[in-house]
Short mmCIF file of C-alpha atoms and ligand atoms in Angstrom, two decimals:
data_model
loop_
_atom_site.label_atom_id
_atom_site.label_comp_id
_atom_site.label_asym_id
_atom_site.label_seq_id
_atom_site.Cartn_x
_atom_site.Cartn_y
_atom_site.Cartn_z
CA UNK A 1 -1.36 -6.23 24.39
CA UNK A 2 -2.63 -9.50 22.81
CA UNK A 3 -5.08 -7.18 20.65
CA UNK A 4 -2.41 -5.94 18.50
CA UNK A 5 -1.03 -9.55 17.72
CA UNK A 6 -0.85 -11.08 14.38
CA UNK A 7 -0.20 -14.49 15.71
CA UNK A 8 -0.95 -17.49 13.47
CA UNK A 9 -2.07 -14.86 10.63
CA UNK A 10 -0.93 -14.73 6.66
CA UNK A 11 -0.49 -10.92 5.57
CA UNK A 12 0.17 -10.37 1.50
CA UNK A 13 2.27 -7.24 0.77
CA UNK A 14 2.89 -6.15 -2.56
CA UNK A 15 5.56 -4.15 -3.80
CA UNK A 16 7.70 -5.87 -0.75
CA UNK A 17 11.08 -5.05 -2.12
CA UNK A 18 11.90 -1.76 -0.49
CA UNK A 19 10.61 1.42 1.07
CA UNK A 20 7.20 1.57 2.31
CA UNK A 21 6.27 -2.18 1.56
CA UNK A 22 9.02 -3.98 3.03
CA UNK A 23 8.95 -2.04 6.18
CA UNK A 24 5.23 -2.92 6.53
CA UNK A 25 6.53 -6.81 5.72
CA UNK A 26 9.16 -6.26 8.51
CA UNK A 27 6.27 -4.83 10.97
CA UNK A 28 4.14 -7.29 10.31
CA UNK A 29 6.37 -10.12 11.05
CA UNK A 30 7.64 -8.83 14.09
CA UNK A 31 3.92 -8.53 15.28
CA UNK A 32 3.50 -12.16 14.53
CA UNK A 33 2.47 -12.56 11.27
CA UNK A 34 3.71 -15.33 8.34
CA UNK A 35 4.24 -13.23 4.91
CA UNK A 36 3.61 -13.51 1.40
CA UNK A 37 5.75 -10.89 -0.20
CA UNK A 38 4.69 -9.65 -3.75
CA UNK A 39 7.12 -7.99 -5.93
CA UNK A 40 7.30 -6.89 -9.35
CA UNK A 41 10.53 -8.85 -11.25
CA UNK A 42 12.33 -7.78 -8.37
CA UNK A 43 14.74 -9.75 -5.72
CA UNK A 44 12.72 -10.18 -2.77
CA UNK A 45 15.39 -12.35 -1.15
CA UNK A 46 16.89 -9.45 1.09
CA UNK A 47 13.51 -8.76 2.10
CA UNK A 48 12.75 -12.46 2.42
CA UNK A 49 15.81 -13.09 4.97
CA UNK A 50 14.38 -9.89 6.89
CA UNK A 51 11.19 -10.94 7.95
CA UNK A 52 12.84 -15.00 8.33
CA UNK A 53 14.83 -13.10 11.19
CA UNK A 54 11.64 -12.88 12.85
CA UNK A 55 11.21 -16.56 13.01
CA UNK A 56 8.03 -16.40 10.75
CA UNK A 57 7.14 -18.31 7.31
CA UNK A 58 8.10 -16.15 4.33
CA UNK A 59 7.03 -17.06 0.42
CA UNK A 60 8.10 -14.70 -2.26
CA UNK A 61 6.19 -14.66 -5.21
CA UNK A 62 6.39 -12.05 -8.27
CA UNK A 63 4.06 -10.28 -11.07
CA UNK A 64 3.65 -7.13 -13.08
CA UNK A 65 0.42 -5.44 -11.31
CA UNK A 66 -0.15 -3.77 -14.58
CA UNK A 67 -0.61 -7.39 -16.40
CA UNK A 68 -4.31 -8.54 -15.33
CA UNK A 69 -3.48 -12.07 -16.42
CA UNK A 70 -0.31 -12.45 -14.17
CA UNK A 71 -1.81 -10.84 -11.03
CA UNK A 72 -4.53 -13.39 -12.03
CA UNK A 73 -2.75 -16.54 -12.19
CA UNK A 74 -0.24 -15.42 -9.39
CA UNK A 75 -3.48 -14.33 -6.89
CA UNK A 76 -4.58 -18.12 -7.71
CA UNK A 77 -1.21 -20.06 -6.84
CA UNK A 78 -1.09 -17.72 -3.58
CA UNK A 79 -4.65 -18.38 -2.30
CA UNK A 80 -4.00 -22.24 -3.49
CA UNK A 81 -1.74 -23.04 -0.85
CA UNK A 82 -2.21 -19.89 1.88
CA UNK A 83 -5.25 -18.52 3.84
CA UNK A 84 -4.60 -14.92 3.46
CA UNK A 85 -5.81 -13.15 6.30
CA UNK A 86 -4.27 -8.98 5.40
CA UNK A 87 -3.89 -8.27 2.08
CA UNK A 88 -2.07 -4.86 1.91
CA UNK A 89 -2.12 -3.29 -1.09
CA UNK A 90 1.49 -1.10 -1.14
CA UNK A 91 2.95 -1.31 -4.50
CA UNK A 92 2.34 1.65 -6.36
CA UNK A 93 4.20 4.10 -9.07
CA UNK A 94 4.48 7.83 -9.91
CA UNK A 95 4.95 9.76 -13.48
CA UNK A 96 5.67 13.26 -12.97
CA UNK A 97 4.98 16.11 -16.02
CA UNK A 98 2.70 18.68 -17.06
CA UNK A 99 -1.32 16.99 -17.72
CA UNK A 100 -0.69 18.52 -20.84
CA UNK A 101 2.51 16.55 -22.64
CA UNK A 102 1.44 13.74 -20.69
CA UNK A 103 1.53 10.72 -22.84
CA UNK A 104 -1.74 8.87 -22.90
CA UNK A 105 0.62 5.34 -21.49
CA UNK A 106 1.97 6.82 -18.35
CA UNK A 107 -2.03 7.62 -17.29
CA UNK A 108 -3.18 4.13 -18.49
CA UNK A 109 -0.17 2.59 -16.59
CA UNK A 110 -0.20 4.46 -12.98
CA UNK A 111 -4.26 3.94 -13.10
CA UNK A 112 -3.44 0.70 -13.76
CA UNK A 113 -0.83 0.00 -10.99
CA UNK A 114 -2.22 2.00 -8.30
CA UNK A 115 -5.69 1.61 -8.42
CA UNK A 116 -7.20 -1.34 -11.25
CA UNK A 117 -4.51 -3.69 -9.59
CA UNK A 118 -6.27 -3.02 -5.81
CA UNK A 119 -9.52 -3.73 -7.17
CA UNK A 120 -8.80 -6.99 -8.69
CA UNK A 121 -6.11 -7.76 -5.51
CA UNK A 122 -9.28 -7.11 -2.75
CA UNK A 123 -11.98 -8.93 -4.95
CA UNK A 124 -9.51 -12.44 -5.37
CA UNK A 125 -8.68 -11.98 -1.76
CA UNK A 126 -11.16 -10.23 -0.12
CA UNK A 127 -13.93 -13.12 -1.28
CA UNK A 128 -12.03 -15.48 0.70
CA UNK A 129 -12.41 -13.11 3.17
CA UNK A 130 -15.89 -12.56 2.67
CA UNK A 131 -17.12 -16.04 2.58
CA UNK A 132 -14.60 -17.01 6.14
CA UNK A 133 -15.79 -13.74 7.75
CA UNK A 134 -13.12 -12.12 8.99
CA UNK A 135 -9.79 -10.36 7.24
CA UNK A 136 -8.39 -7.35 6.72
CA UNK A 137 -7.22 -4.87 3.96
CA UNK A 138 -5.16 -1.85 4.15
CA UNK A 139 -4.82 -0.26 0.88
CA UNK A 140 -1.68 2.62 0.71
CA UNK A 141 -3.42 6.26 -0.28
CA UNK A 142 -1.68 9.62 -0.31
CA UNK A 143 -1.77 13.27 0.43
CA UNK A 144 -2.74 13.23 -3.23
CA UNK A 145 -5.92 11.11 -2.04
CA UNK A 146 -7.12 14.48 -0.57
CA UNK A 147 -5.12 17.66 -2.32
CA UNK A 148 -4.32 17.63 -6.04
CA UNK A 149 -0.33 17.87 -5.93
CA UNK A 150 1.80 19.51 -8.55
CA UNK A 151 2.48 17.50 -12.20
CA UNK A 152 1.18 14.19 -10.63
CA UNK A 153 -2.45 14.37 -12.36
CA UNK A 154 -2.71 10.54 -12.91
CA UNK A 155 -0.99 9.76 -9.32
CA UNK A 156 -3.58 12.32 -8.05
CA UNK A 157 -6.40 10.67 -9.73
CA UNK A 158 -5.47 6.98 -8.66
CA UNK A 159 -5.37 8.26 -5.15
CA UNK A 160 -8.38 9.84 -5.10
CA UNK A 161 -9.74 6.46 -6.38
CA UNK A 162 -8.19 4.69 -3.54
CA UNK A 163 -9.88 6.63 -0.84
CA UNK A 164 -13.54 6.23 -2.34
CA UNK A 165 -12.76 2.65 -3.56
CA UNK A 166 -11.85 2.14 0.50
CA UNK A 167 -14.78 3.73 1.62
CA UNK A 168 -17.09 1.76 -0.84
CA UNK A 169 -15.74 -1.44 -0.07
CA UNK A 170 -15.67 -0.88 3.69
CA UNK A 171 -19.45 -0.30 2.94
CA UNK A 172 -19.82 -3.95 1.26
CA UNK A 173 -17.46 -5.71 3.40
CA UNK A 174 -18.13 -4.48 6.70
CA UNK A 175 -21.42 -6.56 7.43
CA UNK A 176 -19.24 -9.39 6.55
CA UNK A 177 -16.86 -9.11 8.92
CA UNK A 178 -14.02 -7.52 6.46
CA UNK A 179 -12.06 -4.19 7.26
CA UNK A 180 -11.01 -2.20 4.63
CA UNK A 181 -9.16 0.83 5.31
CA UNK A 182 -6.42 2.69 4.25
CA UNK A 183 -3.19 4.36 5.62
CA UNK A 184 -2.12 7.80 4.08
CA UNK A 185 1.26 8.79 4.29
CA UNK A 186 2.94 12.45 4.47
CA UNK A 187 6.55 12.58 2.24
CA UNK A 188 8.48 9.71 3.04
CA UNK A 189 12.27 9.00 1.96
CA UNK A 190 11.46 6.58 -0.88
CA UNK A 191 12.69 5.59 -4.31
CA UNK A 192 8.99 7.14 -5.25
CA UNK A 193 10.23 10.49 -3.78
CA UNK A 194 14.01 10.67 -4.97
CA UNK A 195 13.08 13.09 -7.70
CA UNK A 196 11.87 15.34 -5.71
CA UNK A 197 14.06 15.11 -2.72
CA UNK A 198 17.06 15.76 -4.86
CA UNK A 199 15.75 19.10 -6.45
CA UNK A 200 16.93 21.45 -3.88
CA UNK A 201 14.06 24.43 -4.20
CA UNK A 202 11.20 21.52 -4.25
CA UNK A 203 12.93 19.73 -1.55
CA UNK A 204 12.96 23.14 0.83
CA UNK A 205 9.49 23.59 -0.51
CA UNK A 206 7.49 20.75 0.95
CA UNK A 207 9.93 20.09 4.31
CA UNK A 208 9.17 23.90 5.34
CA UNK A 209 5.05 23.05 5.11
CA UNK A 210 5.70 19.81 7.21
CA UNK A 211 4.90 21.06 10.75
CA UNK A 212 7.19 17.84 11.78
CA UNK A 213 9.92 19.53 9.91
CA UNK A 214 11.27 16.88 8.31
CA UNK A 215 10.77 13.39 5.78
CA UNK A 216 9.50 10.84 7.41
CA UNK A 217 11.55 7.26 7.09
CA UNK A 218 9.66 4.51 5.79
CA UNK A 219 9.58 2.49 9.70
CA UNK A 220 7.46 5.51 10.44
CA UNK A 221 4.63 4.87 8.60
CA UNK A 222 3.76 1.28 9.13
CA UNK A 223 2.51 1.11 12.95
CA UNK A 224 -0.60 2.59 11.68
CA UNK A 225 -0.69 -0.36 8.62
CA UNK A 226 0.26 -2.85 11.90
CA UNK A 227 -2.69 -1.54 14.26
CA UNK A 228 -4.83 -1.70 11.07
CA UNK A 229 -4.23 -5.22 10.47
CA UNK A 230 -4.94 -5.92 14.36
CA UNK A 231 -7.77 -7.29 16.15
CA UNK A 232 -7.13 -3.78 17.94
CA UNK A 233 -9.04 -1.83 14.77
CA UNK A 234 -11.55 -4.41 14.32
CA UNK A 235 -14.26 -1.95 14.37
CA UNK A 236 -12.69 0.36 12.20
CA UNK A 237 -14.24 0.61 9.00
CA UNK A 238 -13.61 2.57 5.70
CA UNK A 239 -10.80 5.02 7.16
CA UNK A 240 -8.05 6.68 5.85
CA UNK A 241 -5.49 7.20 8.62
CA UNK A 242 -3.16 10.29 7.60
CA UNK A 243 0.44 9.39 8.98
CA UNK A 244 1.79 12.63 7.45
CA UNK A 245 4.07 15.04 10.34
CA UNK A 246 0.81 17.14 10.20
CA UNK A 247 1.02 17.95 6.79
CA UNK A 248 -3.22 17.62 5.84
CA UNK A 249 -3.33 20.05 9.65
CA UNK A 250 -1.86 23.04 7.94
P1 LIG B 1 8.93 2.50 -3.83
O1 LIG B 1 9.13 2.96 -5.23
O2 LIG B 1 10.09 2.39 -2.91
O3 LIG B 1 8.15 1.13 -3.81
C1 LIG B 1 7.16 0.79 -4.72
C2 LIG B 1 7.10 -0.72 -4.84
O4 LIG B 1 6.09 -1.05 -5.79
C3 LIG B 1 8.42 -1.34 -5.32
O5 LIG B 1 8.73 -2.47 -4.52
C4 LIG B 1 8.09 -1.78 -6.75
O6 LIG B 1 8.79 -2.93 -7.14
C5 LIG B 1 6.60 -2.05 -6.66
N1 LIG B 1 5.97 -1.94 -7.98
C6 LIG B 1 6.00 -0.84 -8.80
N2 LIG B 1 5.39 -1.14 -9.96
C7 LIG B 1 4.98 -2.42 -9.87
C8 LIG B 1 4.31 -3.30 -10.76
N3 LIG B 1 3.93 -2.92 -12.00
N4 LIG B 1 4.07 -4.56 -10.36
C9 LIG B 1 4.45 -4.97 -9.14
N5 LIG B 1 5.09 -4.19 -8.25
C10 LIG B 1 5.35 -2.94 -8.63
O7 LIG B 1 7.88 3.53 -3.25
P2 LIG B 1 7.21 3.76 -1.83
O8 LIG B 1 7.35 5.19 -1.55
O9 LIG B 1 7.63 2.76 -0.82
O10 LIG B 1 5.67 3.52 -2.23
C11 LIG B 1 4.83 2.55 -1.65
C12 LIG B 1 3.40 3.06 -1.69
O11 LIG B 1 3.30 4.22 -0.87
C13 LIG B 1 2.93 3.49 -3.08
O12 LIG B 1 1.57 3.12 -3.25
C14 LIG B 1 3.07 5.00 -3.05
O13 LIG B 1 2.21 5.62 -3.94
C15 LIG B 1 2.68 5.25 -1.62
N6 LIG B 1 3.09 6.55 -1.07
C16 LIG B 1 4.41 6.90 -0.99
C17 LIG B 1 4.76 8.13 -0.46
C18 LIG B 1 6.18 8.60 -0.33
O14 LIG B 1 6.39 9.77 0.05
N7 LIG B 1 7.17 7.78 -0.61
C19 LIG B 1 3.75 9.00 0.00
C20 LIG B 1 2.43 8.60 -0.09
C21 LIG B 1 2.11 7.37 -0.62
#
């Protein structure tokens, strides 16, 4: 079906390296489309040689999300020599403890990652958007974006964020021809999740509330970032699309 293509399109993923990210890079590529992958000081060439397999363009580039000034200058150098056309805003950290011995860095850094980084990712790319009148953006929310999870509180809060910040762009963006959405995904087998996956009693825990039964592998989550980034969703506007085993239908 030609409406799920990506043919002749430029999608931007950040945090590209692994997990979540590089399987949406991998999905996007084999639905057509050239890549810019993102990463943070990380070696993106395994990822790189991935998506080249696909017989599509691949540029690497790499920046700290938490340093305004490099996502600045790198945004820039991208959008200097590439018509984005899906920006899809993956990368994203955790910082488990108590809200209480907290320290005040880990909330200032995961707010800064996960949700101030979006923000200033849709506005460089999503003006480009704007002014051609047509792209897309898929921002990566959560469970946490709708329950508040356990020792997570500034995970939880950026999540949140990146629901309402989804929905209020979509609102902007929509009569200019721009989807934003996002894509919400249950427990996936991740770097982000190894804590918790190797803690036996938490582990039990969360795979006994997952009607599915079981983790879901990172290839499982990124149809929905795929259809999201197609002509296919093109009037879908400000939604976040739960790929979770049923978890959120408990
Ligand atoms: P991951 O740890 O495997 O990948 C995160 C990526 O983000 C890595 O490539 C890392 O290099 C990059 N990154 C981290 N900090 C960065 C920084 N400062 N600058 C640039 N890049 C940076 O984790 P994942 O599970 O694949 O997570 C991807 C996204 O999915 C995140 O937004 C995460 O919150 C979200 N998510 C994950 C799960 C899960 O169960 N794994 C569930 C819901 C949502």
């Amino acid at each position: 079906m030609t409406t799920f293509t990506l043919d002749g399109r430029t999608a931007l993923v950040t945090g590209a390296r692994d997990g979540i990210g590089r399987a949406a890079a991998v999905a996007l590529a084999e639905a057509g489309a050239d890549l810019v992958l993102w990463g943070h000081r990380d070696d993106l060439d395994s990822a790189a040689a991935e998506v080249a397999g696909y017989g599509r363009k691949v540029k690497t580039v790499a920046a700290d999300l938490s340093d305004e000034a490099a996502v600045q200058r790198t945004a820039e150098r991208v959008l200097a020599e590439h018509e984005v056309q899906i920006l899809v805003n993956n990368a994203g950290i955790i910082r488990r403890g108590p809200a209480l011995d907290m320290p005040d860095s880990d909330w200032s850094e995961v707010l800064q990652v996960n949700l101030n980084s979006v923000f200033q990712l849709s506005r460089l790319f999503g003006g480009p958007m704007c002014e051609r009148g047509s792209g897309k953006i898929i921002n990566i929310a959560s469970m946490l974006s709708f329950q508040g999870g356990v020792n997570v509180t500034s995970y939880t809060a950026s999540k949140h964020a990146i629901a309402g910040l989804t929905r209020a762009l979509a609102n902007e963006w929509a009569p200019r021809g721009v989807n934003v959405n996002a894509v919400a995904p249950g427990y996936v087998a991740t770097a982000n999740t190894a804590v918790l996956r190797s803690d036996p009693v938490r582990e039990a825990e969360i795979r006994s509330r997952i009607p599915a039964g079981r983790w879901a592998a990172p290839h499982e989550i990124v149809g929905a970032i795929v259809f999201l980034a197609s002509p296919a969703a093109d009037y879908v506007h400000g939604h976040v699309l739960a790929v979770d085993g049923g978890w959120l239908s408990r």
